[in-house]
Amino acid sequence: MSVRVRFAPSPTGHVHIGNIRAAIFNWLFARHEGGAFLLRVEDTDLERSTPEAIATLLAVMEWLGLDFDEKPPLYQTAQIKRHLAAAERLLAQGDAYRDSKGGDGEAMVFRIPFDAERIPGVVEVGPVDVPVHPDVPVTVSGKGVGYAGVSAKGTPAPGGACLAGCKDLQVFAADGACLFSLAGKEEAIGRGGDSVTLPGAVRLHFTRRAITYHDLVKGEMSKPLDSMRDVVIVRSDGSPVFHLANVVDDITQGITHIIRGDDHVENTFRHIMLFVCLGATPPAYGHLPMIVNAAGKPYSKRDGDAFVGDFRDRGFLPDALFNYLTLLGWSPGDDREKMTRAELVEAFSLGRVQHASAQMDLQKLTNLNGQYIAELPEEDFIARCRERLAELDWGRAVDESLLRAVCQLMHSRLKVFADVAQWQYFFVALPEYDVKLCAKQCSDAAVVAALRSLSARLAAVTPFTAVAVEEVVAAAAAAAGLGPGKLNQPLRAAVTGTGIGAGIFETIEVIGKARTLARLQAEQWLALK
RNA sequence: GUCUCCAUCGUCUAGUGGUCAGGACAUCGGGUUUUCAUCCCGGUAACAGGGGUUCGACUCCCCUUGGAGAUGCCA
């Protein structure tokens, strides 16, 4: 059977970086295997799943080049009938029951099957004894076994298990008397509605069973059935719960491999049971480690820079972000880091995915982005800069030849497109001056005199080239008794207002004679001292 | 509390019993006809702790510590 994977986000308008990483890994896996990558829009939260939010989701995927197969995508809200039908089926089979605990009406609850052996991966662990607190009566019913454990301090600690977790259950009192034995009563209690309440019990004895599966990333996984509870699948208001909807949709879409975040490992055990009880073969699972913030904590709504759109807005290239994200929690096994899509598709495998969570490193992303920008063809680079500049009020109608000259000069040092905002001095008549910098660079009397002498000297320079300017500046510095190069930074401050940039003579050539002279003569660099 | 998962430089990672524990980002120092960046060269920096198993553990097992997730009507 060919591989079919899916990305199933709930569209909220803000696609989280962790979610999109899951999408990327699914996409990579599908492309590597030559399978299908499907999209499912889990739009059950009507409040947040607006048409705009869905459009944002699709735009982000397109931006990152995450093309999906079998359009249009599956919309979860359109599947409610299937979800509910599945719930009815479970109810009819005795794999679910109605319960009113906690809700207004009756919710529907999936029962962990007592004959759990029919679930692939369920194994018998062996007999165990669990101490219980005598102050809290033990209850045994179709909803499970209720009891209180004993904490380290000897106080009652909340406990409980699904009925299937306690095969061959026997309940004992302090004097050793057997208060209850489940053997032979499974049917009457499980589906018949019988229940018993047993005060004074101190010990539970039963055969422990566990459900296991092989995780494509983490390896063998196991969970004792007695640490599981039955699962609500339909709310008391009649709406399907995530667990049901998710599994039913995966069956509908014929998903063979589920690759998702670590936070779902716990759900996997019950999802496998749901698949089997709905007559489907459980898919293979692979759980990706989470991406955490700089503090090592999971990203929350409070963390500003965790949305994909934010990275796009700050001027990261989609290929750079894509590449960087593949490196979070995965590596090709050799020292390669900067890799093309084709190389990533070729090298990707779930077995090489990390088990532990990864921290986002903005500096490394930025560095990688700089590498991608450096490789951009000149025309492409210029186009992106123009687009970016158009967002700034002084960058809206820039001269084309000036723009090209600036781009050529600055290309190698741009790491993020948002930084073109610092190019103001190339385009305006008078730049904004860094007061502290000017005070530092242009306070010396000899420097000031040399700078003043420069406008006359420079006025005579034709053509106004970097080489010619350099000669003149060197001469001016020498005439003022300044060492070679000592006038360079003061000149930069006086002409550009900043202390950083490309070579000063090249920069001045691009700025041009007229504006250079005007800035020198305006003496803002001095007035602001 | 209980259950599940996790643990190599500051960060991302390589490593599947024998390595001077490698690379990248960051950082520090030097160079590229003395800004910043690029580029080049070099340095600092890690196996969470304790027990085992073994001739020999980063690597296998156990415990502790720390972190994350789950614990019936969020997804």
mmCIF file of N, CA, C and O in Angstrom, chain A residues 444-489:
data_model
loop_
_atom_site.group_PDB
_atom_site.id
_atom_site.type_symbol
_atom_site.label_atom_id
_atom_site.label_comp_id
_atom_site.label_asym_id
_atom_site.label_seq_id
_atom_site.Cartn_x
_atom_site.Cartn_y
_atom_site.Cartn_z
ATOM 1 N N ASP A 444 36.479 66.221 17.162
ATOM 2 C CA ASP A 444 37.847 66.738 17.084
ATOM 3 C C ASP A 444 37.908 67.924 16.113
ATOM 4 O O ASP A 444 37.371 67.876 15.004
ATOM 5 N N ALA A 445 38.565 69.009 16.530
ATOM 6 C CA ALA A 445 38.636 70.231 15.712
ATOM 7 C C ALA A 445 39.283 69.981 14.359
ATOM 8 O O ALA A 445 38.800 70.453 13.324
ATOM 9 N N ALA A 446 40.336 69.186 14.367
ATOM 10 C CA ALA A 446 41.034 68.907 13.102
ATOM 11 C C ALA A 446 40.127 68.124 12.166
ATOM 12 O O ALA A 446 40.104 68.347 10.947
ATOM 13 N N VAL A 447 39.345 67.199 12.745
ATOM 14 C CA VAL A 447 38.418 66.399 11.941
ATOM 15 C C VAL A 447 37.337 67.294 11.351
ATOM 16 O O VAL A 447 36.991 67.202 10.176
ATOM 17 N N VAL A 448 36.790 68.150 12.185
ATOM 18 C CA VAL A 448 35.735 69.052 11.718
ATOM 19 C C VAL A 448 36.259 69.911 10.567
ATOM 20 O O VAL A 448 35.594 70.062 9.536
ATOM 21 N N ALA A 449 37.465 70.446 10.753
ATOM 22 C CA ALA A 449 38.053 71.288 9.708
ATOM 23 C C ALA A 449 38.249 70.487 8.424
ATOM 24 O O ALA A 449 37.932 70.950 7.323
ATOM 25 N N ALA A 450 38.729 69.266 8.563
ATOM 26 C CA ALA A 450 38.967 68.432 7.392
ATOM 27 C C ALA A 450 37.654 68.118 6.681
ATOM 28 O O ALA A 450 37.555 68.166 5.451
ATOM 29 N N LEU A 451 36.630 67.827 7.466
ATOM 30 C CA LEU A 451 35.321 67.498 6.905
ATOM 31 C C LEU A 451 34.778 68.700 6.131
ATOM 32 O O LEU A 451 34.201 68.572 5.048
ATOM 33 N N ARG A 452 34.982 69.893 6.729
ATOM 34 C CA ARG A 452 34.496 71.109 6.065
ATOM 35 C C ARG A 452 35.243 71.361 4.767
ATOM 36 O O ARG A 452 34.672 71.857 3.788
ATOM 37 N N SER A 453 36.529 71.026 4.787
ATOM 38 C CA SER A 453 37.332 71.271 3.572
ATOM 39 C C SER A 453 36.950 70.323 2.458
ATOM 40 O O SER A 453 37.217 70.554 1.289
ATOM 41 N N LEU A 454 36.300 69.232 2.855
ATOM 42 C CA LEU A 454 35.970 68.190 1.905
ATOM 43 C C LEU A 454 34.940 68.605 0.861
ATOM 44 O O LEU A 454 35.006 68.167 -0.295
ATOM 45 N N SER A 455 33.988 69.451 1.232
ATOM 46 C CA SER A 455 32.955 69.771 0.245
ATOM 47 C C SER A 455 33.550 70.496 -0.959
ATOM 48 O O SER A 455 33.169 70.247 -2.094
ATOM 49 N N ALA A 456 34.517 71.363 -0.705
ATOM 50 C CA ALA A 456 35.149 72.051 -1.829
ATOM 51 C C ALA A 456 36.000 71.074 -2.635
ATOM 52 O O ALA A 456 35.970 71.061 -3.864
ATOM 53 N N ARG A 457 36.738 70.267 -1.915
ATOM 54 C CA ARG A 457 37.597 69.293 -2.611
ATOM 55 C C ARG A 457 36.767 68.327 -3.450
ATOM 56 O O ARG A 457 37.089 68.042 -4.604
ATOM 57 N N LEU A 458 35.684 67.818 -2.851
ATOM 58 C CA LEU A 458 34.851 66.835 -3.534
ATOM 59 C C LEU A 458 34.103 67.455 -4.716
ATOM 60 O O LEU A 458 33.816 66.789 -5.714
ATOM 61 N N ALA A 459 33.800 68.725 -4.597
ATOM 62 C CA ALA A 459 33.053 69.392 -5.665
ATOM 63 C C ALA A 459 33.829 69.351 -6.977
ATOM 64 O O ALA A 459 33.242 69.329 -8.063
ATOM 65 N N ALA A 460 35.133 69.267 -6.858
ATOM 66 C CA ALA A 460 35.962 69.274 -8.058
ATOM 67 C C ALA A 460 36.133 67.884 -8.675
ATOM 68 O O ALA A 460 36.706 67.746 -9.746
ATOM 69 N N VAL A 461 35.663 66.863 -7.958
ATOM 70 C CA VAL A 461 35.857 65.494 -8.443
ATOM 71 C C VAL A 461 34.884 65.113 -9.559
ATOM 72 O O VAL A 461 33.677 65.148 -9.376
ATOM 73 N N THR A 462 35.451 64.797 -10.723
ATOM 74 C CA THR A 462 34.635 64.352 -11.847
ATOM 75 C C THR A 462 35.461 63.371 -12.669
ATOM 76 O O THR A 462 36.606 63.724 -13.023
ATOM 77 N N PRO A 463 34.982 62.206 -12.958
ATOM 78 C CA PRO A 463 33.713 61.659 -12.459
ATOM 79 C C PRO A 463 33.796 61.320 -10.980
ATOM 80 O O PRO A 463 34.892 61.090 -10.457
ATOM 81 N N PHE A 464 32.639 61.231 -10.363
ATOM 82 C CA PHE A 464 32.544 61.038 -8.911
ATOM 83 C C PHE A 464 32.584 59.539 -8.585
ATOM 84 O O PHE A 464 31.565 58.922 -8.300
ATOM 85 N N THR A 465 33.783 58.981 -8.637
ATOM 86 C CA THR A 465 33.906 57.536 -8.394
ATOM 87 C C THR A 465 34.534 57.254 -7.041
ATOM 88 O O THR A 465 35.157 58.135 -6.425
ATOM 89 N N ALA A 466 34.369 56.033 -6.594
ATOM 90 C CA ALA A 466 34.922 55.633 -5.300
ATOM 91 C C ALA A 466 36.422 55.875 -5.244
ATOM 92 O O ALA A 466 36.948 56.389 -4.251
ATOM 93 N N VAL A 467 37.102 55.515 -6.306
ATOM 94 C CA VAL A 467 38.552 55.672 -6.343
ATOM 95 C C VAL A 467 38.942 57.144 -6.230
ATOM 96 O O VAL A 467 39.825 57.511 -5.435
ATOM 97 N N ALA A 468 38.255 57.972 -6.985
ATOM 98 C CA ALA A 468 38.561 59.393 -6.966
ATOM 99 C C ALA A 468 38.268 60.010 -5.601
ATOM 100 O O ALA A 468 39.038 60.797 -5.061
ATOM 101 N N VAL A 469 37.140 59.607 -5.039
ATOM 102 C CA VAL A 469 36.754 60.124 -3.727
ATOM 103 C C VAL A 469 37.789 59.723 -2.683
ATOM 104 O O VAL A 469 38.187 60.526 -1.842
ATOM 105 N N GLU A 470 38.231 58.494 -2.779
ATOM 106 C CA GLU A 470 39.213 58.017 -1.814
ATOM 107 C C GLU A 470 40.489 58.856 -1.858
ATOM 108 O O GLU A 470 41.041 59.232 -0.825
ATOM 109 N N GLU A 471 40.921 59.162 -3.046
ATOM 110 C CA GLU A 471 42.125 59.971 -3.203
ATOM 111 C C GLU A 471 41.972 61.332 -2.540
ATOM 112 O O GLU A 471 42.834 61.801 -1.806
ATOM 113 N N VAL A 472 40.847 61.938 -2.821
ATOM 114 C CA VAL A 472 40.580 63.268 -2.269
ATOM 115 C C VAL A 472 40.502 63.243 -0.753
ATOM 116 O O VAL A 472 41.032 64.108 -0.060
ATOM 117 N N VAL A 473 39.827 62.221 -0.232
ATOM 118 C CA VAL A 473 39.681 62.123 1.220
ATOM 119 C C VAL A 473 41.049 61.899 1.873
ATOM 120 O O VAL A 473 41.355 62.485 2.919
ATOM 121 N N ALA A 474 41.862 61.067 1.229
ATOM 122 C CA ALA A 474 43.189 60.810 1.778
ATOM 123 C C ALA A 474 44.005 62.104 1.802
ATOM 124 O O ALA A 474 44.704 62.401 2.772
ATOM 125 N N ALA A 475 43.868 62.874 0.739
ATOM 126 C CA ALA A 475 44.602 64.138 0.660
ATOM 127 C C ALA A 475 44.125 65.098 1.738
ATOM 128 O O ALA A 475 44.919 65.775 2.398
ATOM 129 N N ALA A 476 42.820 65.129 1.937
ATOM 130 C CA ALA A 476 42.251 66.029 2.952
ATOM 131 C C ALA A 476 42.739 65.637 4.343
ATOM 132 O O ALA A 476 43.049 66.475 5.182
ATOM 133 N N ALA A 477 42.774 64.328 4.571
ATOM 134 C CA ALA A 477 43.219 63.853 5.874
ATOM 135 C C ALA A 477 44.675 64.229 6.108
ATOM 136 O O ALA A 477 45.047 64.710 7.176
ATOM 137 N N ALA A 478 45.484 64.027 5.078
ATOM 138 C CA ALA A 478 46.904 64.354 5.195
ATOM 139 C C ALA A 478 47.089 65.844 5.447
ATOM 140 O O ALA A 478 47.868 66.261 6.298
ATOM 141 N N ALA A 479 46.343 66.650 4.721
ATOM 142 C CA ALA A 479 46.459 68.106 4.860
ATOM 143 C C ALA A 479 46.087 68.557 6.264
ATOM 144 O O ALA A 479 46.613 69.535 6.781
ATOM 145 N N ALA A 480 45.173 67.803 6.882
ATOM 146 C CA ALA A 480 44.735 68.175 8.234
ATOM 147 C C ALA A 480 45.645 67.561 9.293
ATOM 148 O O ALA A 480 45.391 67.679 10.492
ATOM 149 N N GLY A 481 46.640 66.835 8.839
ATOM 150 C CA GLY A 481 47.551 66.219 9.795
ATOM 151 C C GLY A 481 46.994 64.958 10.427
ATOM 152 O O GLY A 481 47.435 64.525 11.482
ATOM 153 N N LEU A 482 45.982 64.345 9.767
ATOM 154 C CA LEU A 482 45.388 63.118 10.291
ATOM 155 C C LEU A 482 46.034 61.914 9.623
ATOM 156 O O LEU A 482 46.423 61.976 8.452
ATOM 157 N N GLY A 483 46.132 60.837 10.367
ATOM 158 C CA GLY A 483 46.718 59.618 9.813
ATOM 159 C C GLY A 483 45.842 59.063 8.719
ATOM 160 O O GLY A 483 44.653 59.418 8.620
ATOM 161 N N PRO A 484 46.412 58.179 7.896
ATOM 162 C CA PRO A 484 45.625 57.598 6.815
ATOM 163 C C PRO A 484 44.425 56.813 7.338
ATOM 164 O O PRO A 484 44.565 56.031 8.256
ATOM 165 N N GLY A 485 43.289 57.094 6.755
ATOM 166 C CA GLY A 485 42.078 56.387 7.161
ATOM 167 C C GLY A 485 41.373 56.996 8.353
ATOM 168 O O GLY A 485 40.246 56.629 8.668
ATOM 169 N N LYS A 486 42.030 57.952 9.020
ATOM 170 C CA LYS A 486 41.432 58.515 10.222
ATOM 171 C C LYS A 486 40.202 59.368 9.940
ATOM 172 O O LYS A 486 39.426 59.695 10.844
ATOM 173 N N LEU A 487 40.059 59.728 8.684
ATOM 174 C CA LEU A 487 38.902 60.557 8.344
ATOM 175 C C LEU A 487 37.716 59.724 7.855
ATOM 176 O O LEU A 487 36.608 60.221 7.697
ATOM 177 N N ASN A 488 38.003 58.441 7.616
ATOM 178 C CA ASN A 488 36.965 57.581 7.030
ATOM 179 C C ASN A 488 35.682 57.477 7.848
ATOM 180 O O ASN A 488 34.571 57.679 7.341
ATOM 181 N N GLN A 489 35.807 57.132 9.114
ATOM 182 C CA GLN A 489 34.611 56.967 9.938
ATOM 183 C C GLN A 489 33.884 58.281 10.184
ATOM 184 O O GLN A 489 32.663 58.334 10.120
#
